[in-house]
Short mmCIF file of C-alpha atoms in Angstrom, two decimals:
data_model
loop_
_atom_site.label_atom_id
_atom_site.label_comp_id
_atom_site.label_asym_id
_atom_site.label_seq_id
_atom_site.Cartn_x
_atom_site.Cartn_y
_atom_site.Cartn_z
CA ILE W 1 0.20 -0.06 -0.01
CA TYR W 2 2.65 2.31 0.76
CA ASP W 3 4.47 1.55 -2.51
CA ALA W 4 1.22 2.33 -4.67
CA ARG W 5 0.74 5.54 -2.40
CA THR W 6 4.29 7.02 -3.16
CA VAL W 7 3.59 6.09 -6.80
CA ALA W 8 0.50 7.82 -6.92
CA ASP W 9 1.94 10.91 -5.31
CA ARG W 10 4.69 11.13 -7.02
CA LEU W 11 2.74 10.81 -10.39
CA GLY W 12 -0.25 13.30 -9.31
CA PHE W 13 -3.00 11.14 -9.30
CA PRO W 14 -5.75 9.96 -6.63
CA HIS W 15 -4.73 6.97 -4.25
CA TYR W 16 -7.53 4.71 -3.36
CA VAL W 17 -7.27 1.68 -0.52
CA LEU W 18 -10.21 -0.78 -1.24
CA ASP W 19 -11.50 -3.50 1.35
CA TYR W 20 -11.70 -6.82 -0.40
CA GLU W 21 -10.41 -8.84 2.40
CA SER W 22 -13.53 -11.34 2.33
CA ILE W 23 -13.94 -11.12 -1.06
CA PHE W 24 -10.87 -12.60 -1.91
CA GLN W 25 -11.34 -15.22 1.19
CA GLN W 26 -14.36 -16.26 -0.40
CA ASN W 27 -13.55 -16.23 -3.95
CA VAL W 28 -9.79 -17.31 -4.16
CA ILE W 29 -8.44 -18.60 -0.86
CA ASP W 30 -11.74 -20.95 -0.25
CA ASP W 31 -11.51 -22.27 -4.12
CA PHE W 32 -7.69 -22.79 -3.57
CA VAL W 33 -7.83 -25.28 -0.64
CA GLU W 34 -11.19 -27.11 -1.79
CA SER W 35 -9.74 -27.70 -5.34
CA TYR W 36 -6.30 -29.11 -2.72
CA LEU W 37 -8.86 -31.29 -0.56
CA GLN W 38 -10.28 -32.65 -4.63
CA GLY W 39 -7.17 -33.89 -5.63
CA GLU W 40 -6.28 -30.72 -7.76
CA THR W 41 -3.26 -28.66 -8.29
CA PRO W 42 -4.88 -24.52 -8.39
CA ILE W 43 -3.65 -21.32 -9.58
CA PRO W 44 -5.16 -18.95 -7.41
CA CYS W 45 -3.62 -15.97 -9.34
CA ILE W 46 -5.89 -16.28 -12.20
CA ARG W 47 -9.03 -17.08 -9.67
CA CYS W 48 -7.89 -13.44 -8.40
CA ASN W 49 -8.00 -12.25 -11.87
CA GLN W 50 -11.23 -13.68 -13.06
CA ARG W 51 -13.48 -13.33 -9.66
CA VAL W 52 -11.67 -10.44 -8.14
CA LYS W 53 -9.93 -7.42 -10.09
CA PHE W 54 -11.62 -8.33 -13.27
CA LYS W 55 -15.00 -8.55 -11.72
CA ASP W 56 -15.01 -6.11 -8.11
CA LEU W 57 -12.10 -3.60 -8.77
CA LEU W 58 -13.48 -3.30 -12.48
CA THR W 59 -16.87 -2.80 -11.60
CA THR W 60 -15.07 -0.12 -9.15
CA ALA W 61 -13.43 1.45 -11.71
CA ARG W 62 -16.41 2.26 -14.02
CA ASP W 63 -18.03 3.66 -10.58
CA LEU W 64 -15.06 5.85 -10.27
CA GLY W 65 -16.03 6.95 -14.10
CA ALA W 66 -12.54 5.56 -15.37
CA GLU W 67 -12.12 5.24 -18.71
CA ALA W 68 -10.79 1.89 -18.62
CA LEU W 69 -8.73 -0.50 -16.02
CA VAL W 70 -4.78 -0.62 -16.54
CA THR W 71 -3.09 -3.40 -14.97
CA GLY W 72 0.60 -3.91 -15.14
CA HIS W 73 0.12 -7.78 -16.40
CA TYR W 74 2.98 -8.93 -19.08
CA VAL W 75 0.18 -9.37 -21.90
CA GLN W 76 -1.18 -7.07 -25.19
CA ARG W 77 -4.20 -6.19 -26.24
CA ILE W 78 -4.18 -5.70 -29.78
CA GLU W 79 -7.36 -3.80 -31.65
CA ARG W 80 -9.17 -5.41 -34.61
CA PRO W 81 -12.41 -4.17 -36.14
CA GLN W 82 -14.27 -7.18 -35.19
CA GLY W 83 -13.13 -5.84 -31.35
CA ALA W 84 -9.90 -6.55 -29.32
CA GLN W 85 -7.77 -9.34 -28.37
CA LEU W 86 -5.58 -10.93 -26.34
CA HIS W 87 -2.11 -11.39 -27.33
CA ARG W 88 1.10 -12.47 -25.39
CA ALA W 89 3.28 -10.39 -23.83
CA VAL W 90 6.11 -9.24 -26.45
CA ASP W 91 8.68 -10.89 -23.59
CA HIS W 92 7.86 -14.22 -23.65
CA ASN W 93 9.98 -14.78 -21.02
CA ARG W 94 7.34 -12.43 -18.82
CA ASP W 95 4.34 -13.20 -20.46
CA GLN W 96 1.33 -13.91 -18.40
CA SER W 97 -1.26 -14.70 -20.88
CA TYR W 98 -1.90 -18.04 -19.42
CA PHE W 99 -3.13 -16.27 -16.26
CA LEU W 100 -5.59 -14.20 -18.03
CA PHE W 101 -7.68 -16.66 -20.40
CA ALA W 102 -10.94 -16.24 -18.61
CA THR W 103 -10.87 -12.77 -19.43
CA THR W 104 -14.29 -12.05 -21.03
CA GLN W 105 -14.13 -9.56 -24.10
CA GLU W 106 -16.71 -7.02 -22.11
CA GLN W 107 -13.85 -6.92 -19.96
CA LEU W 108 -11.02 -7.03 -22.55
CA ASP W 109 -12.66 -4.06 -24.53
CA TYR W 110 -12.49 -2.05 -21.44
CA LEU W 111 -8.76 -3.23 -20.25
CA ARG W 112 -5.52 -2.15 -21.23
CA PHE W 113 -1.92 -3.29 -20.36
CA PRO W 114 0.93 -0.96 -21.05
CA LEU W 115 3.66 -3.36 -20.49
CA GLY W 116 2.66 -5.94 -22.87
CA ASN W 117 5.00 -4.78 -25.36
CA MET W 118 8.44 -3.96 -23.31
CA THR W 119 10.15 -5.74 -21.20
CA LYS W 120 10.83 -6.24 -17.82
CA SER W 121 13.96 -4.09 -17.52
CA GLU W 122 12.52 -1.56 -20.25
CA THR W 123 9.77 -1.25 -17.60
CA ARG W 124 12.50 -0.38 -14.81
CA ASP W 125 14.14 2.28 -16.60
CA TYR W 126 10.58 4.21 -17.26
CA ALA W 127 9.91 3.87 -13.24
CA LYS W 128 13.35 4.84 -13.15
CA ARG W 129 13.06 7.91 -15.28
CA PHE W 130 9.61 9.08 -13.54
CA GLY W 131 11.68 8.68 -9.95
CA LEU W 132 9.81 6.08 -8.85
CA GLU W 133 10.92 4.73 -5.73
CA VAL W 134 10.03 1.19 -6.66
CA ALA W 135 12.43 0.96 -9.79
CA ASP W 136 14.48 -1.54 -8.32
CA LYS W 137 12.33 -3.82 -6.28
CA PRO W 138 12.35 -7.06 -6.17
CA ASP W 139 10.15 -9.51 -8.39
CA SER W 140 7.37 -11.12 -6.68
CA GLN W 141 7.56 -15.26 -6.86
CA ASP W 142 5.05 -16.32 -4.66
CA ILE W 143 1.38 -16.70 -4.38
CA CYS W 144 0.43 -13.38 -2.05
CA PHE W 145 -1.14 -15.40 0.60
CA VAL W 146 1.57 -18.45 0.31
CA PRO W 147 4.74 -16.60 0.55
CA SER W 148 6.65 -19.24 1.57
CA GLY W 149 5.53 -21.49 -1.04
CA GLY W 150 3.85 -24.01 1.70
CA TYR W 151 0.98 -24.51 0.26
CA ALA W 152 -0.28 -27.69 2.81
CA SER W 153 0.37 -25.31 5.69
CA VAL W 154 -2.31 -22.95 4.53
CA VAL W 155 -4.36 -25.87 3.44
CA LYS W 156 -4.59 -26.98 6.79
CA LYS W 157 -4.70 -23.94 8.21
CA PHE W 158 -8.55 -23.86 7.11
CA GLN W 159 -8.83 -27.99 6.86
CA PRO W 160 -6.91 -29.10 9.87
CA GLY W 161 -8.47 -32.70 7.96
CA ALA W 162 -6.33 -32.35 5.34
CA LEU W 163 -3.31 -33.94 6.27
CA ASP W 164 -5.14 -37.03 7.00
CA PRO W 165 -2.97 -40.52 6.29
CA GLY W 166 -4.10 -42.76 3.60
CA ASP W 167 -2.07 -45.59 1.65
CA ILE W 168 0.21 -45.16 -1.44
CA VAL W 169 -0.45 -47.97 -3.72
CA ASP W 170 0.62 -48.87 -7.31
CA LEU W 171 -1.77 -49.23 -10.44
CA GLU W 172 -3.04 -52.61 -9.82
CA GLY W 173 -4.17 -50.97 -6.16
CA ASN W 174 -1.16 -52.92 -4.29
CA VAL W 175 -0.35 -51.09 -0.80
CA LEU W 176 3.49 -49.96 -1.47
CA GLY W 177 3.45 -47.24 1.72
CA GLN W 178 1.84 -45.05 3.65
CA HIS W 179 1.28 -40.86 3.17
CA ALA W 180 0.52 -38.12 5.47
CA GLY W 181 -2.11 -36.03 3.55
CA ILE W 182 -2.83 -35.78 -0.28
CA ILE W 183 -2.06 -32.54 -0.42
CA ASN W 184 1.39 -33.17 -0.28
CA PHE W 185 1.35 -34.56 -3.74
CA THR W 186 0.87 -33.57 -7.68
CA VAL W 187 0.34 -35.17 -10.46
CA GLY W 188 3.76 -35.95 -12.38
CA GLN W 189 5.45 -35.69 -8.97
CA ARG W 190 8.22 -37.97 -8.37
CA ARG W 191 10.42 -36.80 -5.63
CA GLY W 192 9.00 -37.52 -1.72
CA LEU W 193 7.55 -40.55 -2.09
CA GLY W 194 9.24 -42.44 -0.04
CA ILE W 195 9.07 -45.43 -2.17
CA ALA W 196 12.03 -47.85 -2.73
CA ALA W 197 12.06 -49.08 -6.42
CA ALA W 198 14.06 -50.18 -9.20
CA ASP W 199 12.94 -47.62 -11.78
CA PRO W 200 11.87 -44.11 -11.18
CA LEU W 201 7.95 -43.52 -10.06
CA TYR W 202 5.61 -40.94 -10.34
CA VAL W 203 2.31 -39.77 -8.77
CA ILE W 204 -0.28 -40.97 -11.49
CA ARG W 205 -3.16 -39.75 -10.01
CA LEU W 206 -5.08 -38.69 -6.59
CA GLU W 207 -8.03 -40.41 -5.19
CA PRO W 208 -9.41 -37.74 -2.62
CA GLU W 209 -11.79 -39.99 -2.01
CA THR W 210 -10.43 -43.09 -0.92
CA LYS W 211 -7.79 -40.68 0.07
CA ARG W 212 -4.83 -42.98 -2.24
CA VAL W 213 -2.17 -42.03 -4.30
CA VAL W 214 -1.52 -43.56 -6.94
CA ILE W 215 1.99 -43.99 -8.12
CA GLY W 216 3.78 -45.84 -11.54
CA PRO W 217 6.13 -45.66 -14.23
CA HIS W 218 6.53 -42.73 -16.18
CA HIS W 219 5.06 -43.82 -19.48
CA ALA W 220 1.48 -44.32 -17.60
CA LEU W 221 1.14 -40.92 -17.11
CA ALA W 222 0.44 -40.34 -21.06
CA ARG W 223 -2.37 -38.68 -21.60
CA HIS W 224 -3.92 -38.16 -25.55
CA THR W 225 -7.05 -35.83 -24.64
CA LEU W 226 -8.51 -34.45 -21.50
CA GLN W 227 -12.08 -32.33 -20.99
CA VAL W 228 -11.68 -28.82 -20.08
CA LYS W 229 -14.28 -27.40 -18.04
CA GLU W 230 -15.48 -23.71 -16.98
CA VAL W 231 -14.31 -22.48 -21.01
CA ASN W 232 -14.23 -18.76 -21.69
CA TRP W 233 -14.46 -18.61 -25.61
CA LEU W 234 -12.59 -15.71 -27.09
CA GLU W 235 -13.06 -16.81 -30.43
CA ASN W 236 -16.32 -17.63 -31.68
CA ARG W 237 -17.31 -20.92 -30.21
CA SER W 238 -18.54 -22.00 -33.72
CA THR W 239 -14.93 -22.30 -34.95
CA PHE W 240 -14.35 -25.16 -32.44
CA ALA W 241 -17.11 -27.02 -33.51
CA ASN W 242 -16.04 -29.30 -35.87
CA GLY W 243 -12.80 -29.06 -34.03
CA TYR W 244 -10.08 -26.49 -34.61
CA ALA W 245 -6.46 -27.09 -34.97
CA CYS W 246 -4.10 -24.95 -32.44
CA GLN W 247 -1.48 -24.86 -29.47
CA VAL W 248 -2.57 -25.11 -26.01
CA LYS W 249 -1.23 -24.67 -22.44
CA ILE W 250 -1.70 -27.37 -19.76
CA ARG W 251 0.86 -25.19 -17.00
CA SER W 252 1.64 -21.97 -17.16
CA THR W 253 5.64 -22.97 -17.31
CA HIS W 254 4.79 -25.36 -20.19
CA GLN W 255 5.91 -24.37 -24.15
CA PRO W 256 2.36 -24.36 -26.63
CA VAL W 257 1.88 -27.87 -28.14
CA GLN W 258 -0.08 -28.81 -30.87
CA ALA W 259 -3.53 -30.50 -30.58
CA LEU W 260 -7.55 -30.19 -31.72
CA VAL W 261 -9.82 -28.21 -29.51
CA HIS W 262 -13.53 -29.79 -29.96
CA ALA W 263 -16.72 -27.62 -28.38
CA LEU W 264 -18.55 -30.20 -27.15
CA ASP W 265 -22.47 -29.76 -26.30
CA ASP W 266 -22.22 -27.44 -23.38
CA PRO W 267 -20.67 -24.42 -24.10
CA THR W 268 -18.74 -24.33 -21.42
CA GLN W 269 -16.45 -27.60 -21.86
CA ALA W 270 -14.48 -28.62 -24.66
CA GLN W 271 -12.03 -31.66 -25.36
CA VAL W 272 -8.49 -31.40 -26.45
CA LEU W 273 -7.09 -34.06 -28.25
CA PHE W 274 -2.76 -33.93 -28.30
CA VAL W 275 -1.08 -34.39 -31.41
CA GLU W 276 1.76 -36.05 -29.16
CA PRO W 277 0.66 -37.16 -25.64
CA GLU W 278 1.32 -35.27 -22.76
CA TYR W 279 2.66 -36.08 -19.48
CA GLY W 280 1.70 -34.74 -15.90
CA ILE W 281 -1.44 -33.33 -16.63
CA SER W 282 -2.84 -32.50 -13.49
CA ALA W 283 -6.44 -31.41 -12.62
CA GLY W 284 -7.01 -28.01 -11.71
CA GLN W 285 -4.68 -26.49 -13.33
CA ALA W 286 -5.71 -24.45 -16.95
CA CYS W 287 -5.55 -25.65 -20.52
CA VAL W 288 -5.44 -22.30 -22.81
CA PHE W 289 -5.65 -22.45 -26.69
CA PHE W 290 -3.65 -20.01 -28.46
CA ASP W 291 -3.10 -19.13 -32.30
CA GLN W 292 0.46 -18.16 -32.22
CA ASP W 293 0.32 -15.58 -29.73
CA ARG W 294 -3.68 -14.65 -29.81
CA VAL W 295 -5.55 -15.81 -26.70
CA LEU W 296 -8.52 -18.07 -28.43
CA GLY W 297 -9.87 -19.31 -24.86
CA GLY W 298 -9.02 -21.79 -22.33
CA GLY W 299 -10.76 -23.59 -19.00
CA TRP W 300 -10.05 -25.72 -16.48
CA ILE W 301 -8.66 -29.45 -16.98
CA SER W 302 -11.57 -31.70 -15.44
CA ARG W 303 -10.93 -34.82 -13.21
CA GLU W 304 -14.23 -36.49 -14.85
CA ASP W 305 -12.18 -37.84 -18.38
CA ARG W 306 -9.73 -40.04 -16.60
#
């Protein structure tokens, strides 16, 4: 808050402090905890953009009579005759388009992303030129409410039963060991299993209903398809009616890969068919559709197609 106030004072615009604590708790933290309990790997930053910044904050901006809501995301908004489009940032190493797939067309028309065509060093140069004290402020790395990276402790705080023990089993259901809570594991994980074996073993899936962690060889992680829910379409949905060849990202650090995206009868769902099998796909992560640098839409990876 202090940093934001000093910037506002330096550049001569009003500074407001808005209390969204309860909204953030309900729409971001509670969702984060529940997703972990369901054996998923959530991304709270997307929920924050979707349910707080681009909903409540955007509404407040309109109420204040603002012409636009400007954010520091590294993503590009490009005007086209048919409306604004969302594109990856010029600096792909900083690109945050994956985290903004849920942005609707109406929101995109009101949003502005001035950093999308700059590198981080150029952004810092602007801050220095304007004499801002934050010019050399370190990058934020962790989730804001999990500054130490200890996700399990946060989940345990809100759901003490989250660390209930259970069995670690192989693909045939044979018990190989015990664990101290499925929230300590994620699909594709190799280290920290505590199971001795001749060949490497990985977490294949999590079963919250039985509190089981299922492990197996790497090839068992291969997936050729996945189902996506809560899809937000930034391209006309009819484009995907018979399958549309594009690129998809299944993790924020994942390089886009070729796939065929099918819009299903339910307008909030889609099926993704990979050209080459993908490994370590985790429910609760986002699957975002791209046409080169343009974001076509995306949704949440579902557990229902396992």
